Structures are given as C-alpha cells and as structure tokens.
Amino acid sequence: MPKVIWKAPSEVQHLLEAIKKKHHSPRLDECSLAVCFEDSKPFVKNKLNLGKLTKFGATARLYQEEKFDFCLIIPSSLWQDMLNLDSKKAFLDLQLTRCSMEYEPEVIEENGKNKKIMDEFGRIQYSKAPKYDAEGNIKWKIEPLDLEVFAQNVSRYGLWQDDLITLKEAIDSSGGTSASNQDS
C-alpha cells in the first residue's frame, strides 16, 4: 500500500525558512524548499528515519505555481512523537545543510582546449561561479549524510540524536587518537 503524503502545515514551512535565514544565508537565499509529511515510521531497520530530501526536476517545476528546488519529506510520526522543538530545528537544519549549489569548475586553457584544474589528489577545483541550467536557474545538488554534514549540524545544534551521542562516545573512548597514531 502506498504511503500517504501531505503538505506540511505553514508553521513547519515558516520554521524551516527561519532556520534557513539564520544559518544558511546567503548560501541558500536563492533556494526554495517544499515540506511534506509522510505516514512512515520513525525507525527503519532500527535506524532513525531522517526522511527524504529530493530535487524537483524541470518537468515537476512546470506544474508548480511556486517554483521549488527541493522537497523535504518528513516522517510524520518522527516529527509528532519523537522530536521536541529543539530537535525539530536541528533536524531541519541537517536537511538544509545537505542543500548545495553546483559550481563551475576552474579551468585553464591548454592547447586551445579548456582543462579542469585538479588538486594533488585528482579532485576537481571549483570556482565561486554557480552553474545554471538552460532556463537560467541555479543548479542545485544534495550532499550525502556524511560526517561533514553532521559536523556542521552539530556545531549549531549539539548532539541532538542518539547516533550522534554514540559517535561522540566512540571518539571519546578512543582517547582522541587518529588512525595514523594507532598504527605506530
């Protein structure tokens, strides 16, 4: 049976916008997010269900009165039953942290062709110039839920969920040693 999805109340959208303005401006000033609820469980395979963050494609945007770049789908039971106001703010901030603008790569001309500049590890270097689609809209991407995203979120909201507390305990129990120190 398909899950039921509905538009989040305006209070949730206003809370998201307030967090976006406070912590993600000017980086996300041009970005718009729709927020929905889904009747899904707060845990999946004993892991906290952090919902879904998706990009709206060009086709979906054709049918929108208000143009949205992303859609955040929140498990309703997580929001209603498990998160207090502070953890709701942290949750929304975590999802906003994942929203990122695509940038043009830095290039140099070599033999009449543009060549992307790479660092010593082979990673492409990017400029501060945003990428745009054919219609002139900024191109957006979703960052994975990785340590960098969680670190940014924790720096603003602390250890607001059990997995973050477990990670801190693991770090503390290691005595703060790095992998290179443990190999010695």
PDB file of C-alpha atoms in Angstrom:
ATOM      1  CA  MET A   1       0.000   0.000   0.000  1.00  0.00           C
ATOM      2  CA  PRO A   2       1.466   3.399  -0.957  1.00  0.00           C
ATOM      3  CA  LYS A   3       2.352   5.815   1.794  1.00  0.00           C
ATOM      4  CA  VAL A   4       0.170   8.868   2.188  1.00  0.00           C
ATOM      5  CA  ILE A   5       1.951  12.202   1.690  1.00  0.00           C
ATOM      6  CA  TRP A   6       0.527  15.629   2.517  1.00  0.00           C
ATOM      7  CA  LYS A   7       1.683  19.231   2.568  1.00  0.00           C
ATOM      8  CA  ALA A   8       3.208  20.294   5.890  1.00  0.00           C
ATOM      9  CA  PRO A   9       1.401  22.987   7.873  1.00  0.00           C
ATOM     10  CA  SER A  10       2.588  26.545   7.320  1.00  0.00           C
ATOM     11  CA  GLU A  11       4.217  26.606  10.798  1.00  0.00           C
ATOM     12  CA  VAL A  12       6.687  23.930   9.662  1.00  0.00           C
ATOM     13  CA  GLN A  13       7.484  25.839   6.455  1.00  0.00           C
ATOM     14  CA  HIS A  14       7.966  29.055   8.497  1.00  0.00           C
ATOM     15  CA  LEU A  15      10.293  27.262  10.946  1.00  0.00           C
ATOM     16  CA  LEU A  16      12.350  25.919   8.029  1.00  0.00           C
ATOM     17  CA  GLU A  17      12.583  29.401   6.492  1.00  0.00           C
ATOM     18  CA  ALA A  18      13.673  30.920   9.830  1.00  0.00           C
ATOM     19  CA  ILE A  19      16.455  28.329  10.206  1.00  0.00           C
ATOM     20  CA  LYS A  20      17.471  28.839   6.580  1.00  0.00           C
ATOM     21  CA  LYS A  21      17.733  32.590   7.122  1.00  0.00           C
ATOM     22  CA  LYS A  22      19.603  32.243  10.429  1.00  0.00           C
ATOM     23  CA  HIS A  23      22.170  29.588   9.481  1.00  0.00           C
ATOM     24  CA  HIS A  24      22.202  29.189   5.701  1.00  0.00           C
ATOM     25  CA  SER A  25      22.114  32.733   4.340  1.00  0.00           C
ATOM     26  CA  PRO A  26      23.372  33.840   1.869  1.00  0.00           C
ATOM     27  CA  ARG A  27      24.302  30.307   0.672  1.00  0.00           C
ATOM     28  CA  LEU A  28      20.656  29.205   0.239  1.00  0.00           C
ATOM     29  CA  ASP A  29      18.970  32.580  -0.352  1.00  0.00           C
ATOM     30  CA  GLU A  30      18.073  31.591  -3.932  1.00  0.00           C
ATOM     31  CA  CYS A  31      16.921  28.098  -2.933  1.00  0.00           C
ATOM     32  CA  SER A  32      13.301  27.152  -2.252  1.00  0.00           C
ATOM     33  CA  LEU A  33      12.100  24.064  -0.415  1.00  0.00           C
ATOM     34  CA  ALA A  34       8.678  22.457  -0.145  1.00  0.00           C
ATOM     35  CA  VAL A  35       7.947  20.470   3.014  1.00  0.00           C
ATOM     36  CA  CYS A  36       5.669  17.428   3.181  1.00  0.00           C
ATOM     37  CA  PHE A  37       4.768  14.799   5.725  1.00  0.00           C
ATOM     38  CA  GLU A  38       4.582  11.080   5.034  1.00  0.00           C
ATOM     39  CA  ASP A  39       2.865   8.449   7.154  1.00  0.00           C
ATOM     40  CA  SER A  40       6.035   6.451   7.685  1.00  0.00           C
ATOM     41  CA  LYS A  41       7.660   5.024  10.785  1.00  0.00           C
ATOM     42  CA  PRO A  42      10.276   6.925  12.793  1.00  0.00           C
ATOM     43  CA  PHE A  43      12.683   3.970  12.574  1.00  0.00           C
ATOM     44  CA  VAL A  44      13.647   1.782   9.623  1.00  0.00           C
ATOM     45  CA  LYS A  45      15.752  -1.305  10.433  1.00  0.00           C
ATOM     46  CA  ASN A  46      16.330   0.146  13.926  1.00  0.00           C
ATOM     47  CA  LYS A  47      17.840   3.348  12.473  1.00  0.00           C
ATOM     48  CA  LEU A  48      16.295   6.792  12.798  1.00  0.00           C
ATOM     49  CA  ASN A  49      14.282   7.569   9.659  1.00  0.00           C
ATOM     50  CA  LEU A  50      15.527  11.000   8.597  1.00  0.00           C
ATOM     51  CA  GLY A  51      13.012  11.234   5.765  1.00  0.00           C
ATOM     52  CA  LYS A  52      13.869  12.126   2.193  1.00  0.00           C
ATOM     53  CA  LEU A  53      15.302  15.175   0.525  1.00  0.00           C
ATOM     54  CA  THR A  54      14.773  15.234  -3.231  1.00  0.00           C
ATOM     55  CA  LYS A  55      15.311  17.708  -6.041  1.00  0.00           C
ATOM     56  CA  PHE A  56      12.407  18.870  -8.160  1.00  0.00           C
ATOM     57  CA  GLY A  57      13.201  18.259 -11.807  1.00  0.00           C
ATOM     58  CA  ALA A  58      12.328  20.573 -14.670  1.00  0.00           C
ATOM     59  CA  THR A  59       9.180  18.590 -15.504  1.00  0.00           C
ATOM     60  CA  ALA A  60       7.819  18.788 -11.955  1.00  0.00           C
ATOM     61  CA  ARG A  61       8.528  22.528 -11.851  1.00  0.00           C
ATOM     62  CA  LEU A  62       6.303  23.042 -14.914  1.00  0.00           C
ATOM     63  CA  TYR A  63       3.272  22.197 -12.779  1.00  0.00           C
ATOM     64  CA  GLN A  64       4.154  24.294  -9.754  1.00  0.00           C
ATOM     65  CA  GLU A  65       2.691  27.732  -9.182  1.00  0.00           C
ATOM     66  CA  GLU A  66       5.541  28.474  -6.799  1.00  0.00           C
ATOM     67  CA  LYS A  67       8.865  27.129  -8.076  1.00  0.00           C
ATOM     68  CA  PHE A  68      10.597  24.777  -5.621  1.00  0.00           C
ATOM     69  CA  ASP A  69      14.103  23.395  -5.957  1.00  0.00           C
ATOM     70  CA  PHE A  70      13.833  20.689  -3.267  1.00  0.00           C
ATOM     71  CA  CYS A  71      11.180  18.686  -1.459  1.00  0.00           C
ATOM     72  CA  LEU A  72      11.728  17.553   2.117  1.00  0.00           C
ATOM     73  CA  ILE A  73       9.525  14.609   3.082  1.00  0.00           C
ATOM     74  CA  ILE A  74       9.378  14.179   6.866  1.00  0.00           C
ATOM     75  CA  PRO A  75       8.113  11.003   8.576  1.00  0.00           C
ATOM     76  CA  SER A  76       5.049  12.310  10.428  1.00  0.00           C
ATOM     77  CA  SER A  77       5.486  10.069  13.467  1.00  0.00           C
ATOM     78  CA  LEU A  78       9.104  11.202  13.826  1.00  0.00           C
ATOM     79  CA  TRP A  79       8.026  14.857  13.783  1.00  0.00           C
ATOM     80  CA  GLN A  80       4.968  14.454  16.015  1.00  0.00           C
ATOM     81  CA  ASP A  81       6.081  11.807  18.512  1.00  0.00           C
ATOM     82  CA  MET A  82       9.862  11.828  18.759  1.00  0.00           C
ATOM     83  CA  LEU A  83      11.208  15.341  18.210  1.00  0.00           C
ATOM     84  CA  ASN A  84      10.861  18.257  20.601  1.00  0.00           C
ATOM     85  CA  LEU A  85      11.131  21.836  19.309  1.00  0.00           C
ATOM     86  CA  ASP A  86      14.945  21.943  19.613  1.00  0.00           C
ATOM     87  CA  SER A  87      15.436  18.616  17.818  1.00  0.00           C
ATOM     88  CA  LYS A  88      12.923  19.684  15.122  1.00  0.00           C
ATOM     89  CA  LYS A  89      15.105  22.721  14.465  1.00  0.00           C
ATOM     90  CA  ALA A  90      18.220  20.525  14.384  1.00  0.00           C
ATOM     91  CA  PHE A  91      16.508  18.087  12.005  1.00  0.00           C
ATOM     92  CA  LEU A  92      15.507  20.878   9.609  1.00  0.00           C
ATOM     93  CA  ASP A  93      18.997  22.368   9.816  1.00  0.00           C
ATOM     94  CA  LEU A  94      20.519  18.980   8.967  1.00  0.00           C
ATOM     95  CA  GLN A  95      18.408  18.779   5.814  1.00  0.00           C
ATOM     96  CA  LEU A  96      19.191  22.382   4.840  1.00  0.00           C
ATOM     97  CA  THR A  97      22.899  21.641   5.293  1.00  0.00           C
ATOM     98  CA  ARG A  98      22.553  18.979   2.588  1.00  0.00           C
ATOM     99  CA  CYS A  99      21.257  21.503   0.028  1.00  0.00           C
ATOM    100  CA  SER A 100      24.129  22.786  -2.046  1.00  0.00           C
ATOM    101  CA  MET A 101      24.680  24.878  -5.140  1.00  0.00           C
ATOM    102  CA  GLU A 102      26.640  23.413  -8.051  1.00  0.00           C
ATOM    103  CA  TYR A 103      29.642  25.480  -9.136  1.00  0.00           C
ATOM    104  CA  GLU A 104      31.555  25.823 -12.371  1.00  0.00           C
ATOM    105  CA  PRO A 105      34.919  24.055 -12.357  1.00  0.00           C
ATOM    106  CA  GLU A 106      38.085  26.125 -12.544  1.00  0.00           C
ATOM    107  CA  VAL A 107      39.681  25.725 -15.959  1.00  0.00           C
ATOM    108  CA  ILE A 108      42.837  26.684 -17.773  1.00  0.00           C
ATOM    109  CA  GLU A 109      43.322  26.810 -21.499  1.00  0.00           C
ATOM    110  CA  GLU A 110      45.771  24.219 -22.732  1.00  0.00           C
ATOM    111  CA  ASN A 111      46.381  23.611 -26.446  1.00  0.00           C
ATOM    112  CA  GLY A 112      43.240  25.581 -27.342  1.00  0.00           C
ATOM    113  CA  LYS A 113      41.033  23.480 -25.030  1.00  0.00           C
ATOM    114  CA  ASN A 114      39.686  24.136 -21.562  1.00  0.00           C
ATOM    115  CA  LYS A 115      41.157  21.748 -18.989  1.00  0.00           C
ATOM    116  CA  LYS A 116      39.712  21.366 -15.493  1.00  0.00           C
ATOM    117  CA  ILE A 117      42.127  22.202 -12.692  1.00  0.00           C
ATOM    118  CA  MET A 118      42.681  19.388 -10.195  1.00  0.00           C
ATOM    119  CA  ASP A 119      44.478  19.260  -6.865  1.00  0.00           C
ATOM    120  CA  GLU A 120      47.264  16.811  -5.975  1.00  0.00           C
ATOM    121  CA  PHE A 121      44.660  14.117  -5.171  1.00  0.00           C
ATOM    122  CA  GLY A 122      42.862  14.427  -8.516  1.00  0.00           C
ATOM    123  CA  ARG A 123      39.872  16.344  -7.156  1.00  0.00           C
ATOM    124  CA  ILE A 124      38.375  18.957  -9.467  1.00  0.00           C
ATOM    125  CA  GLN A 125      38.721  22.517  -8.152  1.00  0.00           C
ATOM    126  CA  TYR A 126      35.601  24.664  -8.354  1.00  0.00           C
ATOM    127  CA  SER A 127      35.162  28.400  -8.750  1.00  0.00           C
ATOM    128  CA  LYS A 128      32.689  30.566  -6.840  1.00  0.00           C
ATOM    129  CA  ALA A 129      30.569  30.910 -10.011  1.00  0.00           C
ATOM    130  CA  PRO A 130      27.275  28.979  -9.814  1.00  0.00           C
ATOM    131  CA  LYS A 131      26.192  26.614 -12.568  1.00  0.00           C
ATOM    132  CA  TYR A 132      22.946  27.439 -14.362  1.00  0.00           C
ATOM    133  CA  ASP A 133      20.540  25.266 -16.350  1.00  0.00           C
ATOM    134  CA  ALA A 134      19.220  26.082 -19.845  1.00  0.00           C
ATOM    135  CA  GLU A 135      16.404  28.197 -18.360  1.00  0.00           C
ATOM    136  CA  GLY A 136      18.819  30.285 -16.277  1.00  0.00           C
ATOM    137  CA  ASN A 137      18.017  28.626 -12.937  1.00  0.00           C
ATOM    138  CA  ILE A 138      20.772  27.820 -10.443  1.00  0.00           C
ATOM    139  CA  LYS A 139      21.646  24.128 -10.441  1.00  0.00           C
ATOM    140  CA  TRP A 140      21.339  22.532  -7.008  1.00  0.00           C
ATOM    141  CA  LYS A 141      22.542  19.232  -5.599  1.00  0.00           C
ATOM    142  CA  ILE A 142      22.003  17.176  -2.452  1.00  0.00           C
ATOM    143  CA  GLU A 143      25.011  16.420  -0.287  1.00  0.00           C
ATOM    144  CA  PRO A 144      25.094  12.954   1.313  1.00  0.00           C
ATOM    145  CA  LEU A 145      24.507  12.499   5.022  1.00  0.00           C
ATOM    146  CA  ASP A 146      28.228  12.293   5.730  1.00  0.00           C
ATOM    147  CA  LEU A 147      30.462  13.351   8.621  1.00  0.00           C
ATOM    148  CA  GLU A 148      30.985  16.830   7.166  1.00  0.00           C
ATOM    149  CA  VAL A 149      27.229  17.488   7.029  1.00  0.00           C
ATOM    150  CA  PHE A 150      26.731  16.135  10.551  1.00  0.00           C
ATOM    151  CA  ALA A 151      29.708  18.146  11.856  1.00  0.00           C
ATOM    152  CA  GLN A 152      28.201  21.390  10.545  1.00  0.00           C
ATOM    153  CA  ASN A 153      24.820  20.483  12.045  1.00  0.00           C
ATOM    154  CA  VAL A 154      26.295  19.502  15.436  1.00  0.00           C
ATOM    155  CA  SER A 155      28.286  22.760  15.562  1.00  0.00           C
ATOM    156  CA  ARG A 156      24.964  24.619  15.505  1.00  0.00           C
ATOM    157  CA  TYR A 157      22.646  22.266  17.451  1.00  0.00           C
ATOM    158  CA  GLY A 158      24.787  19.922  19.515  1.00  0.00           C
ATOM    159  CA  LEU A 159      24.254  16.184  19.910  1.00  0.00           C
ATOM    160  CA  TRP A 160      20.516  16.112  19.284  1.00  0.00           C
ATOM    161  CA  GLN A 161      20.041  12.430  18.407  1.00  0.00           C
ATOM    162  CA  ASP A 162      21.278   9.073  19.732  1.00  0.00           C
ATOM    163  CA  ASP A 163      23.556   8.207  16.771  1.00  0.00           C
ATOM    164  CA  LEU A 164      25.479  11.444  17.317  1.00  0.00           C
ATOM    165  CA  ILE A 165      25.866  10.694  21.025  1.00  0.00           C
ATOM    166  CA  THR A 166      27.130   7.190  20.157  1.00  0.00           C
ATOM    167  CA  LEU A 167      29.665   8.692  17.740  1.00  0.00           C
ATOM    168  CA  LYS A 168      30.895  11.123  20.413  1.00  0.00           C
ATOM    169  CA  GLU A 169      31.266   8.260  22.923  1.00  0.00           C
ATOM    170  CA  ALA A 170      33.311   6.273  20.374  1.00  0.00           C
ATOM    171  CA  ILE A 171      35.566   9.259  19.763  1.00  0.00           C
ATOM    172  CA  ASP A 172      35.950   9.888  23.480  1.00  0.00           C
ATOM    173  CA  SER A 173      36.752   6.215  24.196  1.00  0.00           C
ATOM    174  CA  SER A 174      39.465   6.224  21.543  1.00  0.00           C
ATOM    175  CA  GLY A 175      41.306   8.844  23.565  1.00  0.00           C
ATOM    176  CA  GLY A 176      41.221  11.198  20.592  1.00  0.00           C
ATOM    177  CA  THR A 177      43.903   9.243  18.771  1.00  0.00           C
ATOM    178  CA  SER A 178      43.944   9.201  14.992  1.00  0.00           C
ATOM    179  CA  ALA A 179      44.299   6.092  12.834  1.00  0.00           C
ATOM    180  CA  SER A 180      47.878   7.051  11.946  1.00  0.00           C
ATOM    181  CA  ASN A 181      48.794   7.199  15.660  1.00  0.00           C
ATOM    182  CA  GLN A 182      47.232   3.798  16.322  1.00  0.00           C
ATOM    183  CA  ASP A 183      49.321   2.150  13.576  1.00  0.00           C
ATOM    184  CA  SER A 184      52.569   3.119  15.341  1.00  0.00           C
TER     185      SER A 184
END
